[in-house]
mmCIF file of C-alpha atoms and ligand atoms in Angstrom:
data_model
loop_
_atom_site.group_PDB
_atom_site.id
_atom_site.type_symbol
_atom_site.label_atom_id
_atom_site.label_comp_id
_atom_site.label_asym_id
_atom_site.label_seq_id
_atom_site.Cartn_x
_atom_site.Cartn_y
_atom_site.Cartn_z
ATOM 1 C CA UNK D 1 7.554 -28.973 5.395
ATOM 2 C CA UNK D 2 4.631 -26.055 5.741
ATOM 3 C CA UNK D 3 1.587 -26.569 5.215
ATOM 4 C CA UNK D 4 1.175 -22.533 4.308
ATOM 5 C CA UNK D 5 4.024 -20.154 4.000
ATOM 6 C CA UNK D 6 2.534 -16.458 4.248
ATOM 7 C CA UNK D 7 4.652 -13.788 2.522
ATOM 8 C CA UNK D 8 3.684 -10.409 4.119
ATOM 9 C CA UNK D 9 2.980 -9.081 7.514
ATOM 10 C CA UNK D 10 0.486 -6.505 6.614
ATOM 11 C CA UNK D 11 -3.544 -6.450 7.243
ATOM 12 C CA UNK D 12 -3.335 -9.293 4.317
ATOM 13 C CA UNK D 13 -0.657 -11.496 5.632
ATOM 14 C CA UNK D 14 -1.830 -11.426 9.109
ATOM 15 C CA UNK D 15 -5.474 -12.229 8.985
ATOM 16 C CA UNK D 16 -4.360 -15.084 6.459
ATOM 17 C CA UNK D 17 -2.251 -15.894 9.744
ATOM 18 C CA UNK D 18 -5.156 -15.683 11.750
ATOM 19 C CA UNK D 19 -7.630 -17.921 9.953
ATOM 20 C CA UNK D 20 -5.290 -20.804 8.949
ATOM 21 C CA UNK D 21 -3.877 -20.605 12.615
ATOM 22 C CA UNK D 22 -7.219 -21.174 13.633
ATOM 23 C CA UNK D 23 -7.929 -23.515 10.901
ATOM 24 C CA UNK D 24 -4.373 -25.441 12.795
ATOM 25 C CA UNK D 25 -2.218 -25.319 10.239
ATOM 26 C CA UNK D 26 0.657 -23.675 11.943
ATOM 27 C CA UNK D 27 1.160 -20.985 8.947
ATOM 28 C CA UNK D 28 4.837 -18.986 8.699
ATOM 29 C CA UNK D 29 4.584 -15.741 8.088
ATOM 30 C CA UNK D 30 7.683 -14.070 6.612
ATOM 31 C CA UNK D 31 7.273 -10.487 7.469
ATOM 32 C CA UNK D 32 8.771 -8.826 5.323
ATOM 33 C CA UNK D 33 11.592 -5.744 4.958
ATOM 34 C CA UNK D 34 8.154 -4.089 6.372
ATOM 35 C CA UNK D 35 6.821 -5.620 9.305
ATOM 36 C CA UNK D 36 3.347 -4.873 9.842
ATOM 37 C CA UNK D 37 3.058 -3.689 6.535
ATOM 38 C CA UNK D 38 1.945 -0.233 5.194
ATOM 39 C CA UNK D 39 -0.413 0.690 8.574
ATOM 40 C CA UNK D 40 3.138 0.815 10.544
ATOM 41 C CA UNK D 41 3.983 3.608 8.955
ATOM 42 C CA UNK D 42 0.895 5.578 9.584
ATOM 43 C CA UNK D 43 -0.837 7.144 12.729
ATOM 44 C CA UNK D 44 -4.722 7.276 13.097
ATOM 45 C CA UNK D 45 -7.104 5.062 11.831
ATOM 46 C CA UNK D 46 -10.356 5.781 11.225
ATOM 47 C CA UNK D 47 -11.625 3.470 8.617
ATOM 48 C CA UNK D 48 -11.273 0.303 9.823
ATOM 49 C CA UNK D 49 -14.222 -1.683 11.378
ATOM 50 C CA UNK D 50 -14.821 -2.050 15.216
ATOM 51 C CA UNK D 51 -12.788 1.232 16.645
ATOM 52 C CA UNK D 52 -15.188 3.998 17.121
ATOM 53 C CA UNK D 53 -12.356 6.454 18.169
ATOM 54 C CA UNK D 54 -9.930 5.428 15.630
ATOM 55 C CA UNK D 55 -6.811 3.119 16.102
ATOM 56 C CA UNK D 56 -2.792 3.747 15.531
ATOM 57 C CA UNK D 57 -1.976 2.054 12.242
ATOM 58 C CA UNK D 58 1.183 0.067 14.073
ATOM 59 C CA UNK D 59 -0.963 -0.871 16.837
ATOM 60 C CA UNK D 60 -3.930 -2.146 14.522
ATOM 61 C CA UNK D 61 -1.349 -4.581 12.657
ATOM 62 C CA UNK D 62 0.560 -5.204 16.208
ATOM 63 C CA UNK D 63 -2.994 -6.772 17.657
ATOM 64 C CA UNK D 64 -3.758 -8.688 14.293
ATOM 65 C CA UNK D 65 -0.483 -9.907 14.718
ATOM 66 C CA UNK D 66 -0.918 -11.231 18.199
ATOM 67 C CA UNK D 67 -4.205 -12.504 17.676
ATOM 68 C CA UNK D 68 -2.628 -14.984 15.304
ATOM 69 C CA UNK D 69 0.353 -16.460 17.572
ATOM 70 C CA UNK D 70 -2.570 -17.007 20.163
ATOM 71 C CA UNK D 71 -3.625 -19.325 17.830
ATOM 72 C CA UNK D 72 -0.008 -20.828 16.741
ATOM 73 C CA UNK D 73 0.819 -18.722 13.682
ATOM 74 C CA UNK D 74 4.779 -18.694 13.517
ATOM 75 C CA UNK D 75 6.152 -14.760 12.105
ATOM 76 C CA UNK D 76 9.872 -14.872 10.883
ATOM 77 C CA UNK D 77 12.019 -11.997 10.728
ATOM 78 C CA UNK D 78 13.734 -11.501 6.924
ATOM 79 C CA UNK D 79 12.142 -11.373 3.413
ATOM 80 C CA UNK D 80 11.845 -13.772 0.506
ATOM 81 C CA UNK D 81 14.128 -13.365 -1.977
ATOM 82 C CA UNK D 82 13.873 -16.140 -4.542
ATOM 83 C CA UNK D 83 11.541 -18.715 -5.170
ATOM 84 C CA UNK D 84 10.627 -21.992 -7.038
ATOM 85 C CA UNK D 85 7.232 -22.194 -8.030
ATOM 86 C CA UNK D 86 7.711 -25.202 -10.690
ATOM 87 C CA UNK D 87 7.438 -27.971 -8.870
ATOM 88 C CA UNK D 88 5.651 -28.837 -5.744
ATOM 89 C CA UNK D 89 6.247 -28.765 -2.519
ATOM 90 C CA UNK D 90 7.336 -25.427 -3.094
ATOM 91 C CA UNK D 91 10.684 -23.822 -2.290
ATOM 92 C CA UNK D 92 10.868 -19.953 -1.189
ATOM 93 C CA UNK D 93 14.546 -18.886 0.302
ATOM 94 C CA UNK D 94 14.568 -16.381 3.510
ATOM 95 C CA UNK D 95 17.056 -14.589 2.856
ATOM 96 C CA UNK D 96 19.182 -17.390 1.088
ATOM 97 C CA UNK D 97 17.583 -20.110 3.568
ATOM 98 C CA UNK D 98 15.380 -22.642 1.410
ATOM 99 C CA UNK D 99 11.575 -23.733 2.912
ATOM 100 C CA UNK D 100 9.510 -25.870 1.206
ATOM 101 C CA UNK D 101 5.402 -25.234 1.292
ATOM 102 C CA UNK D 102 2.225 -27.166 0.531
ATOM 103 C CA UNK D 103 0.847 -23.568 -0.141
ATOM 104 C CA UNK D 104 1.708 -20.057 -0.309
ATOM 105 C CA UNK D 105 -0.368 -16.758 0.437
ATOM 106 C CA UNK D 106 1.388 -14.044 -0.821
ATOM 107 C CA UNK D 107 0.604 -10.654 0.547
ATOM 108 C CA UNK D 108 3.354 -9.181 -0.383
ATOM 109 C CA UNK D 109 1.670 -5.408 -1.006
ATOM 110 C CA UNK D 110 2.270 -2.612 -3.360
ATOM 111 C CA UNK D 111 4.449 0.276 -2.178
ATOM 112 C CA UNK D 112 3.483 3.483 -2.259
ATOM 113 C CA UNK D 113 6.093 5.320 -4.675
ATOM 114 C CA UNK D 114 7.578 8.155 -2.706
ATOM 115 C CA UNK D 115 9.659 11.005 -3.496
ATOM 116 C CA UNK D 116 12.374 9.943 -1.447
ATOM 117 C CA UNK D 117 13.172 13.385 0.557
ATOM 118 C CA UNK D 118 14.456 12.549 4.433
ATOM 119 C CA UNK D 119 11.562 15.480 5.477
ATOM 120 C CA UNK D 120 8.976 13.413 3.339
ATOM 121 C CA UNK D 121 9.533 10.217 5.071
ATOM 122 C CA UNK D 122 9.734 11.863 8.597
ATOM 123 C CA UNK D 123 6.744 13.349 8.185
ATOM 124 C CA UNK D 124 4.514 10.088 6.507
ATOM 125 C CA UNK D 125 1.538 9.874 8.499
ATOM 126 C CA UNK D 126 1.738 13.563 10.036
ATOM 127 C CA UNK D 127 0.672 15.317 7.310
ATOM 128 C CA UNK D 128 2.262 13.092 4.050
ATOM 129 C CA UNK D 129 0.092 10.627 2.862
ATOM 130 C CA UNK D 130 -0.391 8.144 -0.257
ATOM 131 C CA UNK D 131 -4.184 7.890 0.600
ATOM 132 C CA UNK D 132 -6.786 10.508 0.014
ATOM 133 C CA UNK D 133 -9.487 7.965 0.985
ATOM 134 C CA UNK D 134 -7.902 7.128 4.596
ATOM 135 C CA UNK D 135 -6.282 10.813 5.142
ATOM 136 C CA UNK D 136 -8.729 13.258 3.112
ATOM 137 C CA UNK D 137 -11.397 13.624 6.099
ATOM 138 C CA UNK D 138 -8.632 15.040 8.469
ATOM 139 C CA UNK D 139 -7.911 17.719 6.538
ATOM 140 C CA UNK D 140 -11.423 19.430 6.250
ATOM 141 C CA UNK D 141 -10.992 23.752 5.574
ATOM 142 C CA UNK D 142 -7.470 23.073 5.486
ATOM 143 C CA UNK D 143 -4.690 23.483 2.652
ATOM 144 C CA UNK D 144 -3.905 20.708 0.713
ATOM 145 C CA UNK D 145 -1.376 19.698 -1.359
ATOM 146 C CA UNK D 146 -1.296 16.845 -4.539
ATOM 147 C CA UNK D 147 1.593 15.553 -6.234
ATOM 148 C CA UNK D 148 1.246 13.962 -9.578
ATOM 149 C CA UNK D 149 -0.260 14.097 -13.202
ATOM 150 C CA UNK D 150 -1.658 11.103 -13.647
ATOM 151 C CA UNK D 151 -5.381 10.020 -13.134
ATOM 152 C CA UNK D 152 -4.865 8.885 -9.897
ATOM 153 C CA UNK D 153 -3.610 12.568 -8.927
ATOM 154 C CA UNK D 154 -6.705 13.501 -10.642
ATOM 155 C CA UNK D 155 -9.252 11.455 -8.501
ATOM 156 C CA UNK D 156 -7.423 12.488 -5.292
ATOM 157 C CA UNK D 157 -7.575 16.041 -5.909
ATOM 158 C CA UNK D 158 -11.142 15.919 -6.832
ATOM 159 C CA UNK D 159 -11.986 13.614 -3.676
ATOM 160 C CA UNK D 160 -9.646 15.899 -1.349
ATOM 161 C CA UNK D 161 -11.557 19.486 -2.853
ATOM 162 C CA UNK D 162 -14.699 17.964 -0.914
ATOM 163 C CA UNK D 163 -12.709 18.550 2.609
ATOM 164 C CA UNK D 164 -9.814 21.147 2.144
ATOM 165 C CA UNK D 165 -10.204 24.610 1.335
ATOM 166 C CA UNK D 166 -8.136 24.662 -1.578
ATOM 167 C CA UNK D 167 -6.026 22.099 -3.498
ATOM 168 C CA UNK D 168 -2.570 22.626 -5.382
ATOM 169 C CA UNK D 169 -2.030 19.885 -8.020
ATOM 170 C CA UNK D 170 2.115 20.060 -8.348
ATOM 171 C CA UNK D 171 3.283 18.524 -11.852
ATOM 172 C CA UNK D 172 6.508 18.215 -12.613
ATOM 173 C CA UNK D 173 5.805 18.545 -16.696
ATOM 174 C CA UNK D 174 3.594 20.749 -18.808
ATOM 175 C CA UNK D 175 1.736 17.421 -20.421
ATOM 176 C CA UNK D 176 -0.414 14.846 -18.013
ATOM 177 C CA UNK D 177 -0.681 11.267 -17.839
ATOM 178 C CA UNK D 178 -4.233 11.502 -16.891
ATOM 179 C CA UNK D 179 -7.141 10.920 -19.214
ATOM 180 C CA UNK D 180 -8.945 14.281 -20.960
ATOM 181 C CA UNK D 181 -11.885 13.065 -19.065
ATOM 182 C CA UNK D 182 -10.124 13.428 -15.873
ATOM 183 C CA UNK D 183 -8.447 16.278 -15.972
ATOM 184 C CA UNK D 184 -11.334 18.308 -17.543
ATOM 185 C CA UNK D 185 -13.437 17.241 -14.213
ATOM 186 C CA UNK D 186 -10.093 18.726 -11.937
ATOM 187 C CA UNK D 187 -9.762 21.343 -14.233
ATOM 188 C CA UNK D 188 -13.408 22.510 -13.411
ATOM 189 C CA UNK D 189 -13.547 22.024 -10.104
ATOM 190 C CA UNK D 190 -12.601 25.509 -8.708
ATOM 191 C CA UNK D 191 -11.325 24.202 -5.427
ATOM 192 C CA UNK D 192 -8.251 22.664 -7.429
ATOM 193 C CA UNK D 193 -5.321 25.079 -9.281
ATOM 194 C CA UNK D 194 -2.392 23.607 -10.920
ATOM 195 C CA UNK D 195 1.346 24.173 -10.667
ATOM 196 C CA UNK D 196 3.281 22.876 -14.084
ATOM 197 C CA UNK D 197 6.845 22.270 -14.096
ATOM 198 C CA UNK D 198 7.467 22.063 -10.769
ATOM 199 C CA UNK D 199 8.929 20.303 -8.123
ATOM 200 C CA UNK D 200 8.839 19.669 -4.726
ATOM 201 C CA UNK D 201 12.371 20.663 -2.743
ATOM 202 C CA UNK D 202 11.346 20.015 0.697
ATOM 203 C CA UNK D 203 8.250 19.496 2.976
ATOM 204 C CA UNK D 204 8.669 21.656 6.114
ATOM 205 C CA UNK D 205 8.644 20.650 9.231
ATOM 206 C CA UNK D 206 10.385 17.747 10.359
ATOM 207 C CA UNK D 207 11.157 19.204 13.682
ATOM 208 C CA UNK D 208 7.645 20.171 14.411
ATOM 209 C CA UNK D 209 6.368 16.487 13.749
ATOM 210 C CA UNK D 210 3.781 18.287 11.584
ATOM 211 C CA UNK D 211 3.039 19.322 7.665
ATOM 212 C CA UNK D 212 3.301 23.144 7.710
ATOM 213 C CA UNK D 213 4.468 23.251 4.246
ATOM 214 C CA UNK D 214 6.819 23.265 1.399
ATOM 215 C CA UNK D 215 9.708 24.535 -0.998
ATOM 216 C CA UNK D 216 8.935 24.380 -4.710
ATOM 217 C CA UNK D 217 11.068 24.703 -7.582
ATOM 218 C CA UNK D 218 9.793 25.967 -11.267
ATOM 219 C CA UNK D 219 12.179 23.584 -13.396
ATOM 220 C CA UNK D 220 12.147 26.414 -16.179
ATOM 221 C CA UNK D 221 12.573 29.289 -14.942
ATOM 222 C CA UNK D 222 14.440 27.354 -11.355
ATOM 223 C CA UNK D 223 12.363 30.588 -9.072
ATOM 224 C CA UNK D 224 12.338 28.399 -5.442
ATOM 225 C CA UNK D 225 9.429 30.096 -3.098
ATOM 226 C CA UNK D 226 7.593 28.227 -0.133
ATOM 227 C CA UNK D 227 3.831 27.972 -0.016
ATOM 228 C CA UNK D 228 1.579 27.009 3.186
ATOM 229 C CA UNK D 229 0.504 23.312 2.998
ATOM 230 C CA UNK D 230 -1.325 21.190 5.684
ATOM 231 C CA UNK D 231 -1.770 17.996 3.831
ATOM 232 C CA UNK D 232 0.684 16.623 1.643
ATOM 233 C CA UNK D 233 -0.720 13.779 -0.680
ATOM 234 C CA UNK D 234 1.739 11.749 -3.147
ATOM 235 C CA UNK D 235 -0.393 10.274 -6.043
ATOM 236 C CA UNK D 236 2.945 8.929 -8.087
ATOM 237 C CA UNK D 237 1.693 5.328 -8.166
ATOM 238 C CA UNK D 238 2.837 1.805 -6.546
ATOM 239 C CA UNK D 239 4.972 -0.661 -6.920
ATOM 240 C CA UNK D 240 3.711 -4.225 -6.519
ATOM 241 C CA UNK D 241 6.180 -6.100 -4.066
ATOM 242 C CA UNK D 242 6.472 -8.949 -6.624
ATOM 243 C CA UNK D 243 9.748 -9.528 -8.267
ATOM 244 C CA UNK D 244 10.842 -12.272 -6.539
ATOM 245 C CA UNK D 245 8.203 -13.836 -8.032
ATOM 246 C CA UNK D 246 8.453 -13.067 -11.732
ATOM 247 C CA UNK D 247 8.528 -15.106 -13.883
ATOM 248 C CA UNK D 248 6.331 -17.758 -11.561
ATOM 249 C CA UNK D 249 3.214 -15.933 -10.678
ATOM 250 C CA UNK D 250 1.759 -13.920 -13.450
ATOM 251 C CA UNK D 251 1.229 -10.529 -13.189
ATOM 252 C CA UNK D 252 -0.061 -7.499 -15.260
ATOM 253 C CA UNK D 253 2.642 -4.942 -17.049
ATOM 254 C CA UNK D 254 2.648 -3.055 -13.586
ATOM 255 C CA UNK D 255 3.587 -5.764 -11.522
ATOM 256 C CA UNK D 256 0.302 -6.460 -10.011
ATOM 257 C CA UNK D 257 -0.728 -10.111 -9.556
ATOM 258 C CA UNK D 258 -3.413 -11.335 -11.959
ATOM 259 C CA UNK D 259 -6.373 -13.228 -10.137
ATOM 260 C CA UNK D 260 -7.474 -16.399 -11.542
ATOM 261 C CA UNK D 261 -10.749 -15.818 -9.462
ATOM 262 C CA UNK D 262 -11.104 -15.472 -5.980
ATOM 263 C CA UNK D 263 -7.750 -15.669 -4.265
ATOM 264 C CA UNK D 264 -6.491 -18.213 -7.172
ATOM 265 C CA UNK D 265 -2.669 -17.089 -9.048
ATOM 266 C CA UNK D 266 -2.146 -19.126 -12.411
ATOM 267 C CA UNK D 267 -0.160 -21.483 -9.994
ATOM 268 C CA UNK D 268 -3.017 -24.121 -7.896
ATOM 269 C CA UNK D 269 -1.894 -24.176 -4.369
ATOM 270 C CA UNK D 270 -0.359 -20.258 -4.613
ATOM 271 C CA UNK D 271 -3.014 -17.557 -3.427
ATOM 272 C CA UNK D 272 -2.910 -13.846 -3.372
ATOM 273 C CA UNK D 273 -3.911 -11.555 -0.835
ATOM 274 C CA UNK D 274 -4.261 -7.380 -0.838
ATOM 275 C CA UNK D 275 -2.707 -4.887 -2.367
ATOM 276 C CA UNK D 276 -0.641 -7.012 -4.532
ATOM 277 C CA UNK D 277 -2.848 -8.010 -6.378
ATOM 278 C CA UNK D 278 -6.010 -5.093 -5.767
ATOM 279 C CA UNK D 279 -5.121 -2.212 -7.602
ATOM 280 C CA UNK D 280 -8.375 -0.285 -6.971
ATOM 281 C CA UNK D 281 -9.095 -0.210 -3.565
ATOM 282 C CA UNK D 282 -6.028 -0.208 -1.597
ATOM 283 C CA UNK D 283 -7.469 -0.296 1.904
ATOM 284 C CA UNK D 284 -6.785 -2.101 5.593
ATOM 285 C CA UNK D 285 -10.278 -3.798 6.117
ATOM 286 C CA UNK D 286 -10.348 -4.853 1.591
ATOM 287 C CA UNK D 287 -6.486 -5.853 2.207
ATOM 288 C CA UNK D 288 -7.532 -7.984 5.691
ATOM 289 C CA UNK D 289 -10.890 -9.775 3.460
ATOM 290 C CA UNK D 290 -8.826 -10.780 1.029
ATOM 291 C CA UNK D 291 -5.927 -12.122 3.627
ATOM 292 C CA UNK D 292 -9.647 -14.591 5.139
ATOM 293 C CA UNK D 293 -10.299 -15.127 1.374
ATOM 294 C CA UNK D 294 -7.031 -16.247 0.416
ATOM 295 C CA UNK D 295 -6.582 -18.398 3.927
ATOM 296 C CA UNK D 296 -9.560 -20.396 3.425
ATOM 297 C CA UNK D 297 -9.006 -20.690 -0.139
ATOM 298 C CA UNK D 298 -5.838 -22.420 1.275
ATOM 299 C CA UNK D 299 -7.529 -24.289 3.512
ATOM 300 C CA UNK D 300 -9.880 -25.598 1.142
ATOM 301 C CA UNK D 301 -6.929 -27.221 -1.365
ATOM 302 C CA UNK D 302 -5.152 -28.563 1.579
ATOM 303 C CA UNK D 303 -7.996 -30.735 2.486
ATOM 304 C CA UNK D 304 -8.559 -31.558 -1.140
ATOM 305 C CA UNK D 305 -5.218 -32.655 -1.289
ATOM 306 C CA UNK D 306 -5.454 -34.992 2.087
ATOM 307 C CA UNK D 307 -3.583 -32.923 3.938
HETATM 308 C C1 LIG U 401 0.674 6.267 5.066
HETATM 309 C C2 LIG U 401 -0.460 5.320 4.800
HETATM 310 C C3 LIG U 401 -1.660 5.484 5.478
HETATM 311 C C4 LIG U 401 -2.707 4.616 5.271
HETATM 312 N N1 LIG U 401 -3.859 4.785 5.971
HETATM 313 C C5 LIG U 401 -4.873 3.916 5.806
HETATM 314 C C6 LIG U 401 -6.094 4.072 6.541
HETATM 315 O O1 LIG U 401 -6.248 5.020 7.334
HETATM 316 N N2 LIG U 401 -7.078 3.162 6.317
HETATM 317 C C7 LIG U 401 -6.952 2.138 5.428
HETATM 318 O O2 LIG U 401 -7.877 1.329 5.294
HETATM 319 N N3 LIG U 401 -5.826 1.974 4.708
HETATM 320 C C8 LIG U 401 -4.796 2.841 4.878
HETATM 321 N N4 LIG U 401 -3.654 2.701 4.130
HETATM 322 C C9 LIG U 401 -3.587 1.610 3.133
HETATM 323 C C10 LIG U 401 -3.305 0.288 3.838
HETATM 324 O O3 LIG U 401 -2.185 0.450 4.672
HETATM 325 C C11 LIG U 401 -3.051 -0.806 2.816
HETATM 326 O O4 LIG U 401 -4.164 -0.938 1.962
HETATM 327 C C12 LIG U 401 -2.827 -2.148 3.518
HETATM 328 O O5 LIG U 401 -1.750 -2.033 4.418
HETATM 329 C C13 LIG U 401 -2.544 -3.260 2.522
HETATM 330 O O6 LIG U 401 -2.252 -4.413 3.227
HETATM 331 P P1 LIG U 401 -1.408 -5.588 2.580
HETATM 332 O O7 LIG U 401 -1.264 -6.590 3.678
HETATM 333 O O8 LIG U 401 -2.017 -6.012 1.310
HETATM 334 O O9 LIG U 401 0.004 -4.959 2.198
HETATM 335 P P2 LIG U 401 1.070 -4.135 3.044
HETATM 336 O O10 LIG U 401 0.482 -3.474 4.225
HETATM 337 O O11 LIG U 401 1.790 -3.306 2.050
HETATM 338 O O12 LIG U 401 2.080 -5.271 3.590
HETATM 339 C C14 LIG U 401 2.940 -5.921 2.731
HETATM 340 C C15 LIG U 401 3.842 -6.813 3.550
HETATM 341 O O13 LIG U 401 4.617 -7.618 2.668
HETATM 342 C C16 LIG U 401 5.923 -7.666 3.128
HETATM 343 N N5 LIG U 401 6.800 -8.012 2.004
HETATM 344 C C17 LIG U 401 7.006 -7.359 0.840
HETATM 345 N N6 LIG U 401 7.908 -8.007 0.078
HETATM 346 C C18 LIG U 401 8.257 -9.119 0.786
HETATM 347 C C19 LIG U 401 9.169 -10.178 0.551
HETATM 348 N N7 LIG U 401 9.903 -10.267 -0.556
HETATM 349 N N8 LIG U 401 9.294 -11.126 1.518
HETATM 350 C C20 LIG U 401 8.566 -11.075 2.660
HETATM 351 N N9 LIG U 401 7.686 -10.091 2.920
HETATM 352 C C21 LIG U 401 7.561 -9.126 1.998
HETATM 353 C C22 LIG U 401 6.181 -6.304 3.751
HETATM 354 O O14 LIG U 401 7.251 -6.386 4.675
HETATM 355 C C23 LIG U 401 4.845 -6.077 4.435
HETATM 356 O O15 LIG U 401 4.849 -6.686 5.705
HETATM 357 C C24 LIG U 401 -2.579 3.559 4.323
HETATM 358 C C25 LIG U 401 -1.383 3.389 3.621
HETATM 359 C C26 LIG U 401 -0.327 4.254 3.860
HETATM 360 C C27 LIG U 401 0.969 4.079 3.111
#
């Protein structure tokens, strides 16, 4: 019996780890089909606290992961794939192995939704990103590229025309998702020009470890050209890692976990932490507060409970 299974090895998961190690409570962390989370798959990091010169994403999760098996934390290889939230203690299966739980933290995440090319992926973090607020400043007088046509594509593109020297918006339709009120604001913004009805074919180049720029592909008239990019931002939405708790834990029509206040789920004793349940924000240092939220949340029902 746990006293706190954490699902998730990201910035969430593993300062949850941290505090209710240090709290001794011997948590599990499952890690996950990502270990480390989203910040393994990126390079530099600027944004988070304490690193003046910036910090590799991998080894910013790698050290947050260490500091919690200093303190006892247990991390499991494998992912959760069912659960049974309706009666306590309770029950989560590792990959068709059944633990039982006093508590659970999820911090499961929300996955950036990618356009799946093999050039895309190699290149995540050297020039593709899913974050104008953690890659926009290293792009400054360069070309910059936004793919989407929803608000969020919107927001980017205005955030990003305040560092690059111009920005494409690629859409693969004539008609947005984005509000009036959005689009309007991208529409005047000068920096910003728009490319309907068209798709990406390929992000060049994988073999130079660098963004240098792409193929597109007018899905009318099917003209392919290439066009110079140095930053490639996706802005296609996420998917909230949280099917294998549906049903259970209630979320919103998107997936995303619905707080009951503070780290609270509709279920007492199951706590959410990051971006699986923080739709707005999305970064390392809101994901990690919410992972010491959740932990001493946690801690808080345990002893409560006489535990
Ligand atoms: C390319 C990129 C660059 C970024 N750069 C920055 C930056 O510079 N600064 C910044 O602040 N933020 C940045 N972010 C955002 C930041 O990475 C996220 O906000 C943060 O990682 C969220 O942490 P999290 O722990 O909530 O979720 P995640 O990091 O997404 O971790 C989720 C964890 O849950 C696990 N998991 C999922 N499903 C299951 C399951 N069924 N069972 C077990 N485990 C499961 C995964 O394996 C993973 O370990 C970036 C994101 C990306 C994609």
């Amino acid at each position: 019996m746990h006293n706190v299974v954490i699902v998730g090895s990201g910035c969430a998961g593993n300062t949850a780890a941290i505090y209710t190690a240090r709290a001794n409570l011997k948590p599990l962390v499952v890690a996950g089909h990502e270990p480390g989370g989203q910040l393994s798959l990126t390079t530099l990091v600027e944004n988070y606290p304490g690193f003046p010169e910036g910090i590799n994403g991998p080894d910013l999760v790698e050290n947050m992961k260490k500091q919690a098996e200093v303190f006892g934390a247990e991390f499991l290889h494998g992912s959760v794939v069912d659960t049974d939230f309706s009666t306590r203690p309770f029950r989560l299966s590792i990959e068709g192995d059944w633990i039982e739980t006093r508590t659970v933290i999820v911090a499961s995440g929300a996955s950036a939704r990618w356009l799946g090319l093999p050039s895309e992926l190699a290149l995540i973090g050297k020039g593709v990103s899913s974050c104008a607020t953690c890659d926009g400043f290293f792009y400054r007088g360069k070309k910059i590229m936004v793919i989407g046509g929803g608000d969020s594509a919107m927001e980017e593109a205005n955030f990003l025309s305040r560092f690059g020297s111009e920005v494409t918006v690629v859409h693969r339709r004539e008609e947005f998702r984005a509000s009036k009120i959005m689009l309007d604001r991208a529409r005047h913004n000068t920096k910003i020009k728009f490319l309907l009805n068209t798709v990406i074919e390929e992000i060049y180049d994988a073999a130079k470890k660098v963004v240098t720029g792409v193929r597109l592909r007018n899905v009318k008239t099917d003209a392919v050209w290439d066009q110079d990019v140095d930053g490639f931002f996706l802005a296609i939405g996420h998917i909230p890692n949280t099917k294998v708790f549906k049903g259970q834990i209630e979320t919103d029509a998107d997936g995303y976990i619905v707080s009951k206040g503070g780290a609270r789920t509709n279920i007492a004793g199951v706590f959410h932490a990051g971006d699986v349940q923080d739709r707005t924000y999305r970064q390392a240092v809101t994901a990690a507060g919410a992972g010491c939220r959740a932990a001493m949340e946690a801690e808080r029902f345990l002893e409560a409970e006489g535990h």
